[in-house]
XYZ file of C-alpha atoms in Angstrom:
761
model
C -65.364 16.879 -23.775
C -61.760 17.887 -23.079
C -59.674 19.259 -25.912
C -56.909 17.155 -27.431
C -53.204 17.939 -27.206
C -53.783 20.174 -24.150
C -52.661 19.224 -20.631
C -55.429 18.206 -18.302
C -54.639 21.042 -15.908
C -55.300 23.595 -18.716
C -58.394 21.994 -20.198
C -61.896 23.490 -19.885
C -65.086 21.474 -20.279
C -68.682 22.526 -20.845
C -71.291 20.612 -18.887
C -74.933 21.214 -17.965
C -75.691 22.287 -14.393
C -78.559 20.810 -12.314
C -80.938 23.322 -13.946
C -79.925 22.237 -17.428
C -77.897 25.329 -18.261
C -74.462 24.791 -19.761
C -71.489 26.285 -17.987
C -67.687 25.981 -18.378
C -65.562 24.313 -15.711
C -61.898 23.316 -15.417
C -61.279 19.651 -16.257
C -60.113 19.093 -12.664
C -63.052 20.311 -10.587
C -64.879 18.848 -7.574
C -68.199 19.150 -9.367
C -67.102 16.541 -11.912
C -66.517 13.891 -9.225
C -68.880 10.939 -9.245
C -70.744 10.188 -6.037
C -69.414 6.777 -5.057
C -68.493 5.455 -1.632
C -65.345 3.304 -1.459
C -65.433 0.991 1.566
C -62.261 0.455 3.631
C -60.336 -2.798 3.370
C -60.455 -5.508 6.026
C -57.919 -8.372 6.120
C -59.035 -11.989 5.632
C -60.294 -13.737 8.782
C -57.727 -15.860 10.602
C -59.990 -18.556 12.045
C -61.779 -19.111 8.735
C -65.354 -19.508 10.059
C -67.991 -19.660 7.268
C -69.744 -16.478 8.403
C -66.554 -14.394 8.499
C -65.368 -15.812 5.180
C -68.668 -14.896 3.549
C -68.491 -11.397 5.031
C -64.941 -10.929 3.766
C -65.845 -12.121 0.269
C -68.784 -9.736 0.033
C -66.770 -6.823 1.403
C -63.838 -7.535 -0.925
C -66.156 -7.837 -3.909
C -67.362 -4.264 -3.333
C -63.776 -2.994 -3.237
C -62.776 -4.885 -6.388
C -65.798 -3.673 -8.362
C -65.243 -0.049 -7.264
C -61.552 -0.084 -8.204
C -62.244 -1.715 -11.571
C -64.851 0.974 -12.219
C -62.267 3.614 -11.297
C -59.637 2.149 -13.642
C -62.148 2.116 -16.505
C -62.813 5.879 -16.229
C -61.312 8.229 -18.828
C -58.262 10.280 -17.955
C -60.008 13.450 -16.748
C -62.715 11.637 -14.786
C -60.103 9.369 -13.150
C -58.077 12.288 -11.831
C -61.172 14.138 -10.612
C -62.141 11.049 -8.621
C -58.606 10.523 -7.275
C -58.059 14.131 -6.207
C -61.469 14.983 -4.739
C -62.820 11.639 -3.433
C -61.682 11.190 0.168
C -63.315 7.764 0.521
C -61.035 6.442 -2.237
C -57.928 7.561 -0.374
C -59.204 5.982 2.842
C -59.788 2.717 0.977
C -56.292 2.686 -0.535
C -54.651 3.662 2.767
C -56.508 0.908 4.612
C -55.166 -1.689 2.194
C -51.583 -0.445 2.587
C -51.921 -0.604 6.390
C -53.747 -3.904 6.837
C -52.862 -6.029 3.805
C -50.985 -9.244 4.689
C -47.211 -9.063 4.164
C -45.037 -11.805 2.730
C -44.609 -13.786 5.951
C -48.273 -13.334 6.882
C -49.550 -15.275 3.882
C -48.812 -18.613 5.572
C -51.321 -17.910 8.356
C -54.209 -17.121 6.003
C -57.042 -19.630 5.508
C -56.551 -22.102 2.712
C -59.922 -21.321 1.083
C -59.471 -20.928 -2.689
C -62.231 -18.310 -2.845
C -60.510 -16.131 -0.221
C -57.146 -16.474 -1.974
C -58.613 -15.553 -5.376
C -60.440 -12.536 -3.963
C -57.296 -11.370 -2.158
C -55.338 -11.583 -5.415
C -58.022 -9.572 -7.220
C -57.882 -6.760 -4.646
C -54.075 -6.860 -4.694
C -53.975 -6.428 -8.461
C -56.599 -3.673 -8.533
C -54.839 -1.631 -5.826
C -51.492 -1.907 -7.559
C -52.881 -0.828 -10.927
C -54.613 2.115 -9.251
C -51.379 3.369 -7.666
C -49.529 2.745 -10.906
C -51.969 4.946 -12.822
C -51.847 7.600 -10.091
C -48.040 7.787 -10.477
C -48.210 8.269 -14.270
C -48.512 11.850 -15.476
C -48.640 10.958 -19.173
C -50.802 8.095 -20.355
C -50.789 8.985 -24.071
C -50.192 11.895 -26.412
C -53.690 13.218 -25.716
C -54.012 12.338 -22.031
C -51.325 13.926 -19.882
C -50.665 16.432 -17.118
C -47.962 19.085 -17.020
C -45.066 17.552 -14.981
C -44.800 20.497 -12.594
C -48.550 20.525 -11.972
C -48.543 16.741 -11.568
C -45.887 16.989 -8.846
C -47.892 19.672 -7.072
C -51.126 17.648 -7.266
C -49.711 14.454 -5.773
C -47.807 16.373 -3.072
C -50.469 18.830 -1.961
C -53.263 16.249 -1.967
C -51.118 13.619 -0.158
C -51.672 11.080 -2.917
C -48.169 9.807 -2.176
C -45.921 10.195 0.844
C -42.868 8.375 2.195
C -44.818 5.876 4.371
C -47.024 5.013 1.387
C -43.969 4.437 -0.802
C -42.470 2.166 1.868
C -45.667 0.103 2.042
C -45.914 -0.078 -1.750
C -42.396 -1.512 -1.959
C -42.936 -4.189 0.679
C -46.361 -5.204 -0.683
C -45.760 -5.139 -4.445
C -41.970 -5.312 -4.725
C -41.762 -9.044 -5.346
C -42.129 -9.508 -9.093
C -42.761 -5.814 -9.856
C -39.395 -4.263 -9.051
C -38.914 -2.537 -12.403
C -42.411 -1.041 -12.474
C -42.125 0.194 -8.892
C -38.690 1.665 -9.576
C -40.028 3.631 -12.564
C -43.054 4.751 -10.550
C -41.062 5.981 -7.526
C -38.398 7.553 -9.718
C -41.064 9.516 -11.599
C -42.578 10.709 -8.295
C -39.231 11.940 -6.949
C -38.305 13.481 -10.312
C -41.515 15.476 -10.733
C -41.639 16.523 -7.065
C -38.179 16.965 -5.463
C -39.824 17.919 -2.169
C -40.088 14.206 -1.420
C -36.309 14.133 -0.871
C -36.656 16.535 2.049
C -39.520 14.413 3.385
C -37.271 11.362 3.152
C -34.552 13.141 5.153
C -37.116 13.902 7.845
C -38.344 10.288 7.832
C -34.952 8.635 8.475
C -34.719 9.809 12.133
C -38.180 8.339 12.689
C -36.968 5.034 11.255
C -33.976 5.133 13.593
C -36.362 5.672 16.493
C -37.692 2.153 15.811
C -34.396 0.650 17.001
C -34.368 2.801 20.154
C -37.954 1.793 20.938
C -37.148 -1.928 20.686
C -34.039 -1.528 22.860
C -36.077 0.372 25.433
C -38.800 -2.294 25.501
C -36.182 -5.028 25.976
C -34.530 -3.189 28.872
C -31.313 -2.666 26.924
C -31.506 1.146 26.898
C -32.920 3.818 29.180
C -35.896 5.776 27.967
C -34.719 9.013 26.378
C -31.105 7.858 25.988
C -29.463 7.330 22.646
C -28.043 4.063 21.380
C -24.472 5.116 22.200
C -25.148 6.121 25.828
C -24.789 3.483 28.574
C -27.632 2.718 30.943
C -27.556 4.580 34.242
C -27.276 2.561 37.437
C -30.150 4.384 39.171
C -32.455 4.094 36.173
C -35.796 2.383 36.511
C -35.392 -1.305 35.811
C -37.123 -2.279 32.578
C -38.458 -5.768 31.835
C -36.136 -7.800 29.645
C -36.964 -10.131 26.779
C -36.902 -13.059 29.207
C -39.167 -11.434 31.835
C -41.693 -9.528 29.708
C -45.051 -11.044 28.857
C -45.344 -13.404 25.925
C -47.606 -11.024 24.005
C -45.100 -8.184 24.341
C -42.332 -10.423 23.012
C -44.512 -11.405 20.050
C -45.303 -7.759 19.314
C -41.624 -6.779 19.416
C -40.567 -9.555 17.029
C -43.420 -8.720 14.624
C -42.549 -5.013 14.827
C -38.878 -5.711 14.100
C -39.675 -8.066 11.212
C -42.064 -5.602 9.562
C -39.689 -2.641 9.961
C -36.567 -4.359 8.632
C -38.415 -5.952 5.714
C -39.964 -2.618 4.708
C -36.677 -0.692 4.858
C -34.849 -3.325 2.814
C -37.601 -3.482 0.180
C -37.568 0.314 -0.275
C -33.771 0.577 -0.581
C -33.623 -2.420 -2.892
C -36.216 -1.009 -5.301
C -35.099 2.632 -5.120
C -31.306 2.684 -4.448
C -31.160 6.478 -4.803
C -32.558 6.707 -1.278
C -29.425 5.040 0.158
C -27.615 8.388 0.286
C -30.273 9.850 2.608
C -30.050 6.897 5.006
C -26.260 6.951 4.848
C -26.048 10.660 5.672
C -27.897 10.093 8.970
C -25.432 7.453 10.215
C -27.857 4.617 9.613
C -25.086 2.009 9.271
C -23.550 2.580 12.697
C -26.943 2.606 14.413
C -28.056 -0.552 12.612
C -24.930 -2.556 13.463
C -24.998 -1.460 17.117
C -28.666 -2.434 17.381
C -27.966 -5.804 15.758
C -25.169 -6.600 18.181
C -27.198 -5.549 21.228
C -30.744 -6.742 20.537
C -30.469 -9.827 18.331
C -28.654 -12.141 20.820
C -31.083 -11.138 23.582
C -34.164 -11.777 21.420
C -32.797 -15.090 20.128
C -32.155 -16.251 23.677
C -35.699 -15.346 24.701
C -37.311 -17.117 21.738
C -35.215 -20.248 22.317
C -35.399 -20.631 26.085
C -38.839 -19.338 26.983
C -41.637 -21.880 27.400
C -44.368 -21.511 24.786
C -47.651 -23.345 25.071
C -47.999 -23.229 21.297
C -44.864 -24.606 19.636
C -46.014 -23.340 16.242
C -45.927 -19.796 17.652
C -42.333 -20.330 18.797
C -41.354 -21.613 15.358
C -43.051 -18.626 13.695
C -41.226 -16.170 15.969
C -37.885 -17.847 15.268
C -38.544 -17.719 11.530
C -39.452 -14.023 11.678
C -36.429 -13.192 13.824
C -34.096 -15.005 11.419
C -35.754 -13.194 8.527
C -35.187 -9.859 10.290
C -31.490 -10.628 10.829
C -31.049 -11.515 7.186
C -32.782 -8.314 6.049
C -30.628 -6.145 8.341
C -27.473 -7.702 6.895
C -28.741 -7.248 3.329
C -29.675 -3.629 4.080
C -26.133 -2.982 5.275
C -24.746 -4.475 2.084
C -27.092 -2.346 -0.032
C -25.941 0.843 1.691
C -22.238 -0.055 1.339
C -22.694 -1.095 -2.272
C -24.505 2.027 -3.488
C -22.622 4.593 -1.387
C -19.057 3.230 -1.516
C -18.528 0.287 -3.887
C -20.548 1.546 -6.845
C -18.653 4.877 -7.121
C -15.393 2.896 -7.095
C -16.621 0.754 -9.997
C -17.662 3.844 -11.932
C -14.133 5.255 -11.565
C -15.007 8.795 -10.484
C -12.731 11.500 -9.216
C -13.018 10.713 -5.500
C -12.303 7.011 -5.725
C -9.758 7.104 -2.907
C -12.188 8.866 -0.571
C -14.875 6.241 -1.223
C -12.348 3.444 -0.621
C -11.249 5.087 2.621
C -14.868 5.411 3.729
C -15.504 1.726 2.991
C -12.464 0.683 5.032
C -13.609 2.886 7.894
C -17.007 1.181 7.875
C -15.377 -2.248 7.938
C -13.148 -1.123 10.798
C -16.200 0.072 12.736
C -17.734 -3.393 12.290
C -14.845 -5.128 14.085
C -16.186 -4.645 17.649
C -19.585 -6.021 16.582
C -18.503 -9.686 16.524
C -21.918 -11.262 15.995
C -22.925 -8.838 13.246
C -19.546 -9.126 11.524
C -19.704 -12.925 11.361
C -23.285 -12.887 10.013
C -22.384 -10.246 7.422
C -19.271 -12.112 6.322
C -21.308 -15.309 5.947
C -23.641 -13.744 3.372
C -21.258 -11.183 1.798
C -17.581 -12.140 2.340
C -15.545 -9.085 3.229
C -12.541 -10.626 1.477
C -14.338 -10.037 -1.841
C -14.664 -6.316 -1.216
C -11.073 -6.005 -0.029
C -9.894 -7.865 -3.121
C -11.878 -5.421 -5.241
C -10.195 -2.476 -3.559
C -6.728 -3.949 -4.020
C -7.387 -4.547 -7.719
C -8.829 -1.080 -8.312
C -6.379 0.808 -6.095
C -2.953 -0.889 -5.741
C -1.692 1.787 -3.298
C -3.999 0.693 -0.478
C -2.092 -0.190 2.666
C -1.785 -3.970 2.923
C -1.240 -3.791 6.667
C -4.688 -2.305 7.083
C -6.401 -4.874 4.883
C -4.602 -7.721 6.659
C -5.764 -6.294 9.972
C -9.373 -6.301 8.726
C -9.176 -9.910 7.525
C -7.680 -11.017 10.822
C -10.476 -9.173 12.618
C -13.053 -11.104 10.592
C -11.420 -14.416 11.542
C -11.355 -13.307 15.181
C -15.082 -12.524 15.005
C -15.823 -16.053 13.780
C -13.785 -17.509 16.631
C -15.380 -15.302 19.281
C -18.958 -16.313 18.385
C -18.015 -20.003 18.435
C -18.945 -20.721 14.831
C -16.960 -22.388 12.081
C -16.309 -20.402 8.962
C -17.520 -21.974 5.666
C -14.733 -23.887 3.915
C -15.195 -21.990 0.654
C -14.637 -18.667 2.425
C -11.547 -19.989 4.199
C -9.970 -20.950 0.875
C -11.018 -17.659 -0.640
C -9.468 -15.658 2.195
C -6.267 -17.717 1.973
C -5.824 -17.029 -1.735
C -7.144 -13.473 -1.619
C -3.713 -11.861 -1.702
C -2.496 -13.984 -4.605
C -5.669 -13.324 -6.582
C -5.282 -9.589 -6.112
C -1.699 -9.645 -7.363
C -2.459 -11.839 -10.382
C -5.367 -9.683 -11.573
C -3.885 -6.235 -10.969
C -4.501 -5.279 -14.608
C -8.259 -4.805 -14.002
C -11.092 -5.478 -11.586
C -14.400 -7.288 -11.782
C -17.668 -5.380 -11.779
C -20.268 -5.962 -9.092
C -22.467 -8.085 -11.369
C -19.654 -10.540 -12.063
C -18.792 -10.779 -8.371
C -22.424 -11.497 -7.491
C -22.582 -14.183 -10.204
C -19.387 -15.838 -8.962
C -20.659 -15.700 -5.388
C -23.881 -17.362 -6.548
C -21.911 -20.380 -7.799
C -20.630 -21.125 -4.284
C -22.364 -23.370 -1.829
C -25.815 -22.060 -0.831
C -26.205 -20.472 2.573
C -29.144 -19.896 4.853
C -32.527 -20.086 3.196
C -30.963 -20.808 -0.205
C -29.807 -24.206 1.012
C -33.434 -25.262 1.539
C -34.400 -24.799 -2.111
C -34.993 -27.815 -4.317
C -32.535 -28.901 -6.953
C -33.340 -28.065 -10.603
C -35.899 -30.392 -12.133
C -36.526 -31.499 -15.675
C -39.535 -30.165 -17.509
C -41.682 -31.938 -20.046
C -39.402 -30.882 -22.876
C -36.421 -32.667 -21.386
C -34.419 -29.475 -20.819
C -33.097 -28.652 -17.363
C -35.028 -25.751 -15.820
C -32.630 -22.985 -14.637
C -34.743 -22.366 -11.519
C -35.770 -24.775 -8.805
C -39.279 -26.073 -8.315
C -39.950 -23.781 -5.326
C -38.676 -20.731 -7.219
C -40.824 -21.573 -10.234
C -43.944 -21.836 -8.073
C -43.054 -18.502 -6.465
C -42.728 -16.829 -9.877
C -46.097 -18.218 -10.977
C -47.746 -17.015 -7.765
C -46.332 -13.504 -8.197
C -47.651 -13.220 -11.741
C -51.045 -14.725 -10.938
C -51.476 -12.275 -8.049
C -51.594 -9.496 -10.645
C -52.992 -11.438 -13.614
C -55.238 -14.168 -12.190
C -57.129 -14.704 -15.464
C -54.076 -16.213 -17.196
C -53.484 -19.954 -17.205
C -50.409 -21.525 -15.670
C -49.477 -23.217 -18.948
C -49.397 -19.859 -20.738
C -47.370 -18.280 -17.917
C -44.869 -21.151 -17.983
C -44.352 -20.599 -21.720
C -43.841 -16.852 -21.111
C -41.350 -17.482 -18.309
C -39.392 -19.888 -20.494
C -39.358 -17.387 -23.367
C -38.095 -14.516 -21.177
C -35.535 -16.540 -19.199
C -37.744 -16.821 -16.089
C -37.822 -13.057 -15.493
C -41.242 -12.414 -13.923
C -40.925 -8.629 -14.099
C -40.265 -8.740 -17.842
C -43.193 -11.118 -18.357
C -45.603 -8.852 -16.456
C -44.367 -5.753 -18.273
C -44.729 -7.330 -21.726
C -48.198 -8.704 -20.944
C -49.461 -5.364 -19.674
C -47.995 -3.475 -22.641
C -49.127 -6.178 -25.111
C -45.609 -6.730 -26.445
C -45.329 -10.491 -26.251
C -43.323 -12.504 -28.748
C -45.250 -13.717 -31.834
C -45.101 -17.341 -30.740
C -46.688 -16.409 -27.384
C -49.500 -14.372 -28.987
C -50.682 -17.497 -30.785
C -51.118 -19.412 -27.512
C -54.339 -19.620 -25.557
C -53.994 -17.310 -22.541
C -56.162 -19.617 -20.448
C -54.025 -22.664 -21.278
C -53.749 -24.913 -18.211
C -50.567 -26.357 -16.859
C -49.547 -29.516 -18.721
C -49.588 -32.753 -16.809
C -46.206 -33.924 -15.598
C -45.011 -36.984 -17.478
C -44.114 -39.884 -15.253
C -40.588 -41.108 -15.601
C -40.256 -44.687 -16.881
C -39.486 -47.411 -14.414
C -35.771 -47.799 -13.870
C -36.039 -51.600 -13.940
C -37.558 -51.495 -17.417
C -34.807 -49.395 -18.974
C -31.793 -50.770 -17.141
C -29.162 -52.914 -18.830
C -27.275 -55.542 -16.901
C -25.129 -58.539 -17.762
C -27.338 -60.727 -15.573
C -30.600 -59.859 -17.358
C -32.860 -62.871 -18.053
C -30.608 -65.352 -16.287
C -31.964 -68.009 -13.973
C -31.506 -65.797 -10.902
C -33.043 -62.554 -12.330
C -35.702 -61.901 -9.662
C -36.906 -58.761 -11.484
C -38.095 -60.705 -14.528
C -38.782 -64.165 -13.044
C -41.522 -64.963 -10.598
C -39.991 -68.295 -9.576
C -36.328 -69.001 -8.855
C -34.827 -72.397 -8.052
C -33.901 -71.816 -4.414
C -32.172 -75.195 -4.194
C -29.306 -73.748 -6.222
C -28.886 -70.817 -3.850
C -27.097 -71.232 -0.576
C -25.159 -69.084 1.836
C -21.681 -70.158 2.796
C -20.346 -73.715 2.329
C -22.688 -76.538 1.386
C -23.565 -78.912 4.123
C -21.679 -82.224 4.008
C -18.806 -80.897 1.927
C -15.340 -80.615 3.337
C -12.580 -78.381 2.064
C -10.631 -81.317 0.573
C -13.667 -82.639 -1.314
C -14.265 -79.172 -2.727
C -10.664 -78.931 -3.945
C -10.652 -82.465 -5.421
C -13.765 -81.761 -7.477
C -12.384 -81.444 -11.051
C -15.735 -81.420 -12.798
C -15.083 -78.029 -14.352
C -11.963 -79.414 -16.065
C -13.978 -82.165 -17.727
C -16.514 -79.628 -18.940
C -13.807 -77.581 -20.636
C -12.003 -80.592 -22.219
C -14.462 -80.875 -25.103
C -13.976 -77.226 -26.037
C -10.211 -77.518 -26.401
C -10.258 -80.847 -28.280
C -11.528 -78.986 -31.303
C -8.140 -77.251 -31.512
C -5.972 -80.415 -31.345
C -5.895 -81.191 -35.084
C -4.499 -78.486 -37.356
C -4.322 -79.280 -41.089
C -2.152 -77.016 -43.225
C -2.930 -78.561 -46.657
C -5.715 -80.826 -47.801
C -5.398 -82.730 -51.070
C -8.769 -82.726 -52.760
C -9.404 -85.236 -55.491
C -11.450 -84.153 -58.496
C -15.137 -84.595 -57.889
C -14.942 -84.541 -54.061
C -17.241 -82.270 -52.066
C -15.411 -79.274 -50.582
C -17.956 -78.965 -47.815
C -16.552 -82.112 -46.229
C -13.296 -80.253 -45.590
C -14.886 -76.924 -44.606
C -13.504 -75.151 -47.701
C -16.698 -73.925 -49.243
C -16.874 -70.642 -47.288
C -14.855 -67.522 -47.956
C -12.613 -66.569 -45.065
C -12.830 -62.787 -44.821
C -10.494 -62.705 -41.800
C -7.498 -64.086 -43.647
C -4.362 -61.974 -43.182
C -2.221 -61.764 -46.341
C 0.150 -59.090 -45.098
C 3.314 -61.185 -45.484
C 2.257 -63.373 -48.424
C 5.013 -63.801 -51.048
C 2.592 -63.753 -53.970
C 3.008 -60.278 -55.433
C -0.347 -59.985 -57.144
C -0.411 -57.068 -59.548
C 3.107 -55.966 -58.712
C 4.345 -56.270 -62.330
C 1.264 -54.766 -63.985
C 2.690 -51.243 -64.248
C 4.044 -49.963 -67.543
C 7.761 -49.666 -67.794
C 9.694 -50.532 -64.654
C 7.946 -52.968 -62.339
C 7.013 -52.212 -58.745
C 9.398 -54.891 -57.464
C 12.315 -53.320 -59.302
C 11.565 -49.837 -58.074
C 11.102 -50.817 -54.417
C 12.491 -54.153 -53.272
C 10.848 -56.085 -50.502
C 11.839 -54.941 -47.019
C 11.507 -57.009 -43.906
C 9.457 -55.158 -41.262
C 11.528 -53.666 -38.517
C 9.830 -55.654 -35.767
C 10.807 -58.920 -37.529
C 14.426 -58.035 -38.145
C 17.196 -59.695 -36.227
C 19.410 -57.906 -33.771
C 22.383 -57.509 -36.168
C 21.837 -55.071 -39.034
C 22.869 -56.014 -42.538
C 26.293 -54.938 -43.622
C 24.877 -52.746 -46.385
C 22.928 -50.624 -43.923
C 26.037 -50.221 -41.739
C 28.011 -48.940 -44.706
C 25.309 -46.452 -45.635
C 25.185 -45.095 -42.098
C 28.962 -44.601 -42.092
C 28.750 -42.549 -45.286
C 26.049 -40.252 -43.890
C 27.194 -37.253 -41.921
C 26.674 -37.280 -38.216
C 23.946 -34.790 -37.264
C 24.734 -32.268 -34.598
C 22.926 -33.341 -31.415
C 20.193 -30.923 -30.454
C 20.077 -31.826 -26.787
C 23.106 -30.936 -24.747
C 24.554 -33.842 -22.824
C 23.972 -33.201 -19.142
C 27.142 -35.142 -18.233
C 29.344 -32.877 -20.368
C 31.966 -31.384 -18.070
C 32.546 -28.006 -19.738
C 30.712 -26.655 -22.783
C 32.209 -24.271 -25.281
C 31.693 -20.731 -23.808
C 31.596 -19.195 -27.263
C 28.796 -21.571 -28.278
C 26.856 -20.751 -25.124
C 27.221 -17.003 -25.717
C 26.082 -17.415 -29.313
C 22.945 -19.325 -28.254
C 22.090 -16.768 -25.549
C 22.469 -13.909 -28.019
C 20.188 -15.701 -30.491
C 17.521 -16.149 -27.790
C 17.683 -12.463 -26.806
C 17.413 -11.361 -30.449
C 14.379 -13.593 -31.008
C 12.690 -12.253 -27.890
C 13.260 -8.601 -28.872
C 11.767 -9.207 -32.325
C 8.446 -10.306 -30.856
C 5.476 -7.972 -31.315
C 4.743 -5.870 -28.267
C 8.067 -6.610 -26.575
C 8.899 -4.150 -23.876
C 12.215 -4.400 -22.034
C 11.815 -5.026 -18.352
C 12.361 -1.971 -16.218
C 15.193 -2.443 -13.712
C 13.884 -2.994 -10.216
C 14.564 -0.241 -7.700
C 13.811 -1.280 -4.133
C 16.416 0.979 -2.501
C 14.723 4.286 -3.289
C 15.602 7.623 -1.809
C 16.984 8.257 1.677
C 14.581 7.978 4.579
C 12.479 11.066 5.176
C 12.426 12.271 1.565
C 9.482 10.087 0.465
C 9.418 7.288 -2.070
C 8.092 7.237 -5.620
C 5.221 5.022 -6.746
C 7.628 2.839 -8.792
C 9.752 2.164 -5.704
C 6.618 1.325 -3.707
C 5.389 -1.123 -6.377
C 8.862 -2.743 -6.721
C 9.071 -3.288 -2.959
C 5.569 -4.746 -2.977
C 6.469 -7.074 -5.849
C 9.632 -8.217 -4.080
C 7.721 -8.813 -0.839
C 5.066 -10.875 -2.641
C 7.500 -12.972 -4.711
C 10.493 -13.391 -2.402
C 9.424 -16.928 -1.441
C 9.319 -18.131 -5.034
C 12.869 -19.533 -4.978
C 13.720 -19.193 -1.291
C 15.190 -22.460 0.015
C 13.515 -24.456 -2.792
C 16.588 -25.095 -4.970
C 18.686 -27.315 -2.722
C 18.992 -30.042 -5.324
C 20.186 -27.587 -7.993
C 22.791 -26.037 -5.714
C 23.960 -29.464 -4.557
C 24.422 -30.556 -8.185
C 26.314 -27.359 -8.858
C 28.688 -27.985 -5.955
C 29.155 -31.617 -6.966
C 30.060 -30.610 -10.554
C 32.680 -28.234 -9.195
C 34.199 -30.976 -7.077
C 33.228 -29.435 -3.777
C 31.409 -32.598 -2.611
C 33.386 -35.878 -2.655
C 31.668 -38.641 -4.585
């Protein structure tokens, strides 16, 4: 047994040899490896015949049982098996190479048994790689970090192609775990950075290979060299065989998806790609190859229309991933340092503007990039962070973007047009600070959806009546991601976990694996099924309408008198007969006869019944506002209420002429000084005007935080001697605000001239 509190690479164990004699071995030794053969992985059958499905299920069952046995081994036995068992590495490599990717899942057979078995293998492989990337499992089970880095590097447990495949296979829903895993690998073994630098040229070779196959580039020439006239003519995308076109589109889709997944999960690798000029090569390839491939997929005749639709979907997916990869590189190499406010902020801003300028000749790429990530947002960010950026240059870039939209024959989204129009004003109004990237992404998310986002369903209501923050398709995707790794959990339990953790699948998976769920989730049954969806009540049963239950309510009556329903004028009736029909007047005559007799007073003799006169009920709507009977007015001690306050006629009931007493009182009162100055006054007292202006200035200077306005200096120093930053900002302010009053005060100036007598009345 290994000793506690000692790294695995320093531990010694005592075990009996085949002859029964005990001898001491290092904890990591080939003799301690168990003899077990791990079979390679084979993908699910495409045609779904019963024999092939049965073979796949049996083969996959062996792999799942072997990996579960491996994960159950103790720490020292696990690492002996991982390091010295070559069949295990062949099994794991075969899964990374042949496992279905995201877009391949739609072509798999719909057999539930095959899907469940595929999820089991997927989960077991991921947990195996996750344990292989962890050098410290507990306080007792760990490996020295330096030795761990040497073990995984020298034994090829991890390399750059494996990391790329891990990101594209397990990145959806496991981004945080993969980021920690890859970060630990690069931290413990820095040699992987040099391997990454050597891998980037190989990735760039992918673009050259596709261009060469499409006849857009000579073999052996670089992307920037033109094709020679005497070069051997290559088949184009329109003339090549259908199978070659399919292979090229699949190759492009897999490559772009893998690169984007790796950079998205591990952004630290963006610097290596950026240092090799990946951006310029990617944009040039996009502009050259994408239109040619799109034309071939659209115009070529396919016997199988589903194949054409699949190729178009994969090509569109590749375009979107190339644009998102470009944004990732710009964000992490240029924009993020500007947000952090480092020392070389101006150099990063200059580099970003140079990249945007290099995009201007690539019209198709520029329009697609601006559709997903508006360039006006990034330019606005630069103007807010760095006010000294040349506006002429930024205006040139924005005009170039508009020209790109016009050249490709597409209409720019209306929201982006408005945003570009108000971009300059927004930059000037918010010059006191700038928005971080997270806020900009959130604001961009509130705009109209584009591309694939527009196909998502609208938010639906759950059983609890609260609006779900994610759409139905997104919710199903989150459940599928979690169940791929944790298939034994019920959908009802997973829905409760997603709701608790704000529909963050990565946080749910992490808390389940580390057994750190909230107390209310621990009490739930982990196999709880998904609750049945409650049917919404019928609209006709809950509606309210003024015509409910009338004689023509067809929703509540089975039979309606159709003789009373007609369209247009009744037969046999002329217009004069219809106008002379006064039947409705006779029907209303009885209602108004009840109001003909009005009795003010009724003399009731003693002994008569009050009910005969309708006087037995209390009238609670009687209005006694202006009654002359002052009930309770003289009940106060001392002076009565009537003496203290005589009766006053309400103002609305008074006559036009005021009483003489009120006129005398108004004459005795002093006339108040009018607050509002009469606009028709010819000349006001200058001394009074100066006194009011001085009072306003004194009140303004007494305010907290008052700072006198600095005098504007737009003249500056003589030409050739340079200008100060204050002069530059004053000129910029004058240029931005010079149209605030320009030619918009004609009425005021006309009134001023008329008051001076310059315009005859």
